[in-house]
Amino acid sequence: QLIPRGIRSPEVLAVMRKVPRHLFIEQNFHGDAYGDHPLPIGADQTISQPYMVALMTELLDVRTDQRVLEIGTGSGYQTAILAELAREVYTVERITSLANSAQSRFEQLHYTNIQVRIGDGTVGWKEYAPYHRILVTAGAPSVPEPLIEQLADGGKLVIPVGSRMSQMLHVLTKQQGQLHTTTSCPCVFVRLIGQDGWEH
Ligand code: SAM
């Protein structure tokens, strides 16, 4: 389903084949784990459809020597995909139960390059900045300023931006302090809630 929809990167296709998506989903949805749609993960949140995970990963263009910040850990599936491609991944989730379940999955699957933080990711994670790549997996009203500040020069930020109901996938690159923005496609994400996001 990924190749006919235009995913081309051999690295992305390889990790999408490798990471066991069903292990990030509750048992009663296992039969549906690889379907072309999002699924509930509890706490009114969703795991994105495989195509959206692959597309955002391809747009992010992660290299093996890079440090990545992800906002919106959710089930941890996208985090694991990033951890297969990057040197280290820092991921922030505002809902404690989701962050804890994701952390247990990372331990079970022996990921040693993922750090999880519980909190508001719209303010980023200053301690480990700057990041070569930043991925936001929830829909924002605008690009949070702290994330722009914490993006390394030459870095890339992928984020859905728009209204509460629908967004456009934005790709920002920072070069010599200047930001360049392109858009990829329309999308629908749960809301990014926080200081530089939507109000709760
Ligand atoms: N990428 C995830 C996966 O693979 O399962 C799915 C992410 S889900 C679409 C969006 C997540 O963003 C939710 O778990 C939600 O709680 C989280 N979120 C929303 N606002 C946030 C914020 N300000 N900081 C951190 N996480 C946030």
PDB file of N, CA and C in Angstrom, residues 19-65:
ATOM      1  N   VAL A  19       9.585  -2.776  11.555  1.00  0.00           N
ATOM      2  CA  VAL A  19       9.021  -2.485  12.889  1.00  0.00           C
ATOM      3  C   VAL A  19       7.626  -3.124  13.005  1.00  0.00           C
ATOM      4  N   PRO A  20       7.417  -3.967  14.022  1.00  0.00           N
ATOM      5  CA  PRO A  20       6.139  -4.699  14.168  1.00  0.00           C
ATOM      6  C   PRO A  20       5.028  -3.786  14.694  1.00  0.00           C
ATOM      7  N   ARG A  21       4.252  -3.206  13.765  1.00  0.00           N
ATOM      8  CA  ARG A  21       3.219  -2.222  14.130  1.00  0.00           C
ATOM      9  C   ARG A  21       2.188  -2.800  15.115  1.00  0.00           C
ATOM     10  N   HIS A  22       1.887  -4.105  14.976  1.00  0.00           N
ATOM     11  CA  HIS A  22       0.856  -4.685  15.853  1.00  0.00           C
ATOM     12  C   HIS A  22       1.257  -4.641  17.326  1.00  0.00           C
ATOM     13  N   LEU A  23       2.557  -4.597  17.613  1.00  0.00           N
ATOM     14  CA  LEU A  23       2.990  -4.561  19.019  1.00  0.00           C
ATOM     15  C   LEU A  23       2.784  -3.187  19.661  1.00  0.00           C
ATOM     16  N   PHE A  24       2.367  -2.209  18.860  1.00  0.00           N
ATOM     17  CA  PHE A  24       2.121  -0.856  19.380  1.00  0.00           C
ATOM     18  C   PHE A  24       0.625  -0.587  19.537  1.00  0.00           C
ATOM     19  N   ILE A  25      -0.168  -1.638  19.325  1.00  0.00           N
ATOM     20  CA  ILE A  25      -1.619  -1.504  19.277  1.00  0.00           C
ATOM     21  C   ILE A  25      -2.242  -2.527  20.229  1.00  0.00           C
ATOM     22  N   GLU A  26      -3.354  -2.145  20.868  1.00  0.00           N
ATOM     23  CA  GLU A  26      -4.029  -3.086  21.778  1.00  0.00           C
ATOM     24  C   GLU A  26      -4.423  -4.362  21.036  1.00  0.00           C
ATOM     25  N   GLN A  27      -4.432  -5.465  21.799  1.00  0.00           N
ATOM     26  CA  GLN A  27      -4.626  -6.788  21.201  1.00  0.00           C
ATOM     27  C   GLN A  27      -5.919  -6.905  20.371  1.00  0.00           C
ATOM     28  N   ASN A  28      -6.989  -6.259  20.828  1.00  0.00           N
ATOM     29  CA  ASN A  28      -8.255  -6.414  20.084  1.00  0.00           C
ATOM     30  C   ASN A  28      -8.240  -5.747  18.709  1.00  0.00           C
ATOM     31  N   PHE A  29      -7.210  -4.927  18.424  1.00  0.00           N
ATOM     32  CA  PHE A  29      -7.096  -4.325  17.085  1.00  0.00           C
ATOM     33  C   PHE A  29      -5.991  -4.978  16.250  1.00  0.00           C
ATOM     34  N   HIS A  30      -5.375  -6.045  16.783  1.00  0.00           N
ATOM     35  CA  HIS A  30      -4.226  -6.644  16.080  1.00  0.00           C
ATOM     36  C   HIS A  30      -4.539  -7.026  14.632  1.00  0.00           C
ATOM     37  N   GLY A  31      -5.737  -7.542  14.400  1.00  0.00           N
ATOM     38  CA  GLY A  31      -6.110  -7.976  13.052  1.00  0.00           C
ATOM     39  C   GLY A  31      -6.125  -6.826  12.055  1.00  0.00           C
ATOM     40  N   ASP A  32      -6.250  -5.613  12.568  1.00  0.00           N
ATOM     41  CA  ASP A  32      -6.367  -4.415  11.740  1.00  0.00           C
ATOM     42  C   ASP A  32      -5.074  -3.592  11.686  1.00  0.00           C
ATOM     43  N   ALA A  33      -4.045  -4.098  12.366  1.00  0.00           N
ATOM     44  CA  ALA A  33      -2.860  -3.276  12.628  1.00  0.00           C
ATOM     45  C   ALA A  33      -2.197  -2.727  11.365  1.00  0.00           C
ATOM     46  N   TYR A  34      -2.256  -3.479  10.258  1.00  0.00           N
ATOM     47  CA  TYR A  34      -1.541  -3.059   9.041  1.00  0.00           C
ATOM     48  C   TYR A  34      -2.488  -2.486   7.989  1.00  0.00           C
ATOM     49  N   GLY A  35      -3.730  -2.219   8.393  1.00  0.00           N
ATOM     50  CA  GLY A  35      -4.704  -1.617   7.478  1.00  0.00           C
ATOM     51  C   GLY A  35      -4.351  -0.167   7.185  1.00  0.00           C
ATOM     52  N   ASP A  36      -4.897   0.336   6.065  1.00  0.00           N
ATOM     53  CA  ASP A  36      -4.567   1.689   5.594  1.00  0.00           C
ATOM     54  C   ASP A  36      -5.450   2.741   6.282  1.00  0.00           C
ATOM     55  N   HIS A  37      -5.380   2.800   7.614  1.00  0.00           N
ATOM     56  CA  HIS A  37      -6.202   3.750   8.373  1.00  0.00           C
ATOM     57  C   HIS A  37      -5.616   3.938   9.770  1.00  0.00           C
ATOM     58  N   PRO A  38      -5.983   5.050  10.428  1.00  0.00           N
ATOM     59  CA  PRO A  38      -5.552   5.211  11.820  1.00  0.00           C
ATOM     60  C   PRO A  38      -6.321   4.266  12.733  1.00  0.00           C
ATOM     61  N   LEU A  39      -5.835   4.069  13.961  1.00  0.00           N
ATOM     62  CA  LEU A  39      -6.529   3.215  14.938  1.00  0.00           C
ATOM     63  C   LEU A  39      -6.494   3.901  16.309  1.00  0.00           C
ATOM     64  N   PRO A  40      -7.492   3.613  17.155  1.00  0.00           N
ATOM     65  CA  PRO A  40      -7.455   4.200  18.508  1.00  0.00           C
ATOM     66  C   PRO A  40      -6.345   3.573  19.357  1.00  0.00           C
ATOM     67  N   ILE A  41      -5.726   4.414  20.214  1.00  0.00           N
ATOM     68  CA  ILE A  41      -4.671   3.898  21.115  1.00  0.00           C
ATOM     69  C   ILE A  41      -4.997   4.211  22.578  1.00  0.00           C
ATOM     70  N   GLY A  42      -6.249   4.640  22.842  1.00  0.00           N
ATOM     71  CA  GLY A  42      -6.641   5.010  24.204  1.00  0.00           C
ATOM     72  C   GLY A  42      -6.490   6.502  24.414  1.00  0.00           C
ATOM     73  N   ALA A  43      -7.095   6.999  25.515  1.00  0.00           N
ATOM     74  CA  ALA A  43      -7.038   8.413  25.894  1.00  0.00           C
ATOM     75  C   ALA A  43      -7.498   9.334  24.750  1.00  0.00           C
ATOM     76  N   ASP A  44      -8.435   8.831  23.929  1.00  0.00           N
ATOM     77  CA  ASP A  44      -8.988   9.613  22.805  1.00  0.00           C
ATOM     78  C   ASP A  44      -7.949   9.970  21.749  1.00  0.00           C
ATOM     79  N   GLN A  45      -6.872   9.211  21.656  1.00  0.00           N
ATOM     80  CA  GLN A  45      -5.801   9.508  20.688  1.00  0.00           C
ATOM     81  C   GLN A  45      -5.735   8.379  19.660  1.00  0.00           C
ATOM     82  N   THR A  46      -4.963   8.617  18.590  1.00  0.00           N
ATOM     83  CA  THR A  46      -4.876   7.625  17.513  1.00  0.00           C
ATOM     84  C   THR A  46      -3.424   7.400  17.091  1.00  0.00           C
ATOM     85  N   ILE A  47      -3.189   6.219  16.525  1.00  0.00           N
ATOM     86  CA  ILE A  47      -1.932   5.961  15.820  1.00  0.00           C
ATOM     87  C   ILE A  47      -2.241   6.268  14.359  1.00  0.00           C
ATOM     88  N   SER A  48      -1.375   7.036  13.703  1.00  0.00           N
ATOM     89  CA  SER A  48      -1.626   7.440  12.317  1.00  0.00           C
ATOM     90  C   SER A  48      -1.589   6.226  11.388  1.00  0.00           C
ATOM     91  N   GLN A  49      -2.227   6.368  10.218  1.00  0.00           N
ATOM     92  CA  GLN A  49      -2.197   5.276   9.241  1.00  0.00           C
ATOM     93  C   GLN A  49      -0.757   5.058   8.764  1.00  0.00           C
ATOM     94  N   PRO A  50      -0.414   3.828   8.363  1.00  0.00           N
ATOM     95  CA  PRO A  50       0.971   3.546   7.942  1.00  0.00           C
ATOM     96  C   PRO A  50       1.469   4.515   6.866  1.00  0.00           C
ATOM     97  N   TYR A  51       0.612   4.859   5.903  1.00  0.00           N
ATOM     98  CA  TYR A  51       1.047   5.761   4.833  1.00  0.00           C
ATOM     99  C   TYR A  51       1.508   7.106   5.392  1.00  0.00           C
ATOM    100  N   MET A  52       0.758   7.658   6.355  1.00  0.00           N
ATOM    101  CA  MET A  52       1.124   8.968   6.906  1.00  0.00           C
ATOM    102  C   MET A  52       2.441   8.886   7.671  1.00  0.00           C
ATOM    103  N   VAL A  53       2.651   7.772   8.397  1.00  0.00           N
ATOM    104  CA  VAL A  53       3.915   7.571   9.120  1.00  0.00           C
ATOM    105  C   VAL A  53       5.072   7.520   8.112  1.00  0.00           C
ATOM    106  N   ALA A  54       4.876   6.754   7.042  1.00  0.00           N
ATOM    107  CA  ALA A  54       5.935   6.608   6.027  1.00  0.00           C
ATOM    108  C   ALA A  54       6.191   7.950   5.325  1.00  0.00           C
ATOM    109  N   LEU A  55       5.120   8.664   4.988  1.00  0.00           N
ATOM    110  CA  LEU A  55       5.271   9.946   4.282  1.00  0.00           C
ATOM    111  C   LEU A  55       6.031  10.954   5.145  1.00  0.00           C
ATOM    112  N   MET A  56       5.628  11.074   6.416  1.00  0.00           N
ATOM    113  CA  MET A  56       6.302  12.053   7.282  1.00  0.00           C
ATOM    114  C   MET A  56       7.764  11.667   7.477  1.00  0.00           C
ATOM    115  N   THR A  57       8.029  10.371   7.580  1.00  0.00           N
ATOM    116  CA  THR A  57       9.414   9.909   7.762  1.00  0.00           C
ATOM    117  C   THR A  57      10.232  10.212   6.510  1.00  0.00           C
ATOM    118  N   GLU A  58       9.632   9.994   5.342  1.00  0.00           N
ATOM    119  CA  GLU A  58      10.334  10.284   4.089  1.00  0.00           C
ATOM    120  C   GLU A  58      10.619  11.786   3.967  1.00  0.00           C
ATOM    121  N   LEU A  59       9.621  12.606   4.301  1.00  0.00           N
ATOM    122  CA  LEU A  59       9.802  14.063   4.214  1.00  0.00           C
ATOM    123  C   LEU A  59      10.886  14.548   5.184  1.00  0.00           C
ATOM    124  N   LEU A  60      10.982  13.881   6.333  1.00  0.00           N
ATOM    125  CA  LEU A  60      11.947  14.288   7.362  1.00  0.00           C
ATOM    126  C   LEU A  60      13.386  13.980   6.938  1.00  0.00           C
ATOM    127  N   ASP A  61      13.551  12.933   6.104  1.00  0.00           N
ATOM    128  CA  ASP A  61      14.863  12.613   5.527  1.00  0.00           C
ATOM    129  C   ASP A  61      15.940  12.438   6.611  1.00  0.00           C
ATOM    130  N   VAL A  62      15.699  11.483   7.507  1.00  0.00           N
ATOM    131  CA  VAL A  62      16.575  11.280   8.666  1.00  0.00           C
ATOM    132  C   VAL A  62      17.842  10.518   8.277  1.00  0.00           C
ATOM    133  N   ARG A  63      18.977  10.952   8.820  1.00  0.00           N
ATOM    134  CA  ARG A  63      20.263  10.250   8.592  1.00  0.00           C
ATOM    135  C   ARG A  63      20.738   9.610   9.893  1.00  0.00           C
ATOM    136  N   THR A  64      21.663   8.646   9.726  1.00  0.00           N
ATOM    137  CA  THR A  64      22.061   7.812  10.876  1.00  0.00           C
ATOM    138  C   THR A  64      22.846   8.568  11.954  1.00  0.00           C
ATOM    139  N   ASP A  65      23.390   9.753  11.611  1.00  0.00           N
ATOM    140  CA  ASP A  65      24.179  10.478  12.619  1.00  0.00           C
ATOM    141  C   ASP A  65      23.371  11.609  13.262  1.00  0.00           C
TER     142      ASP A  65
END
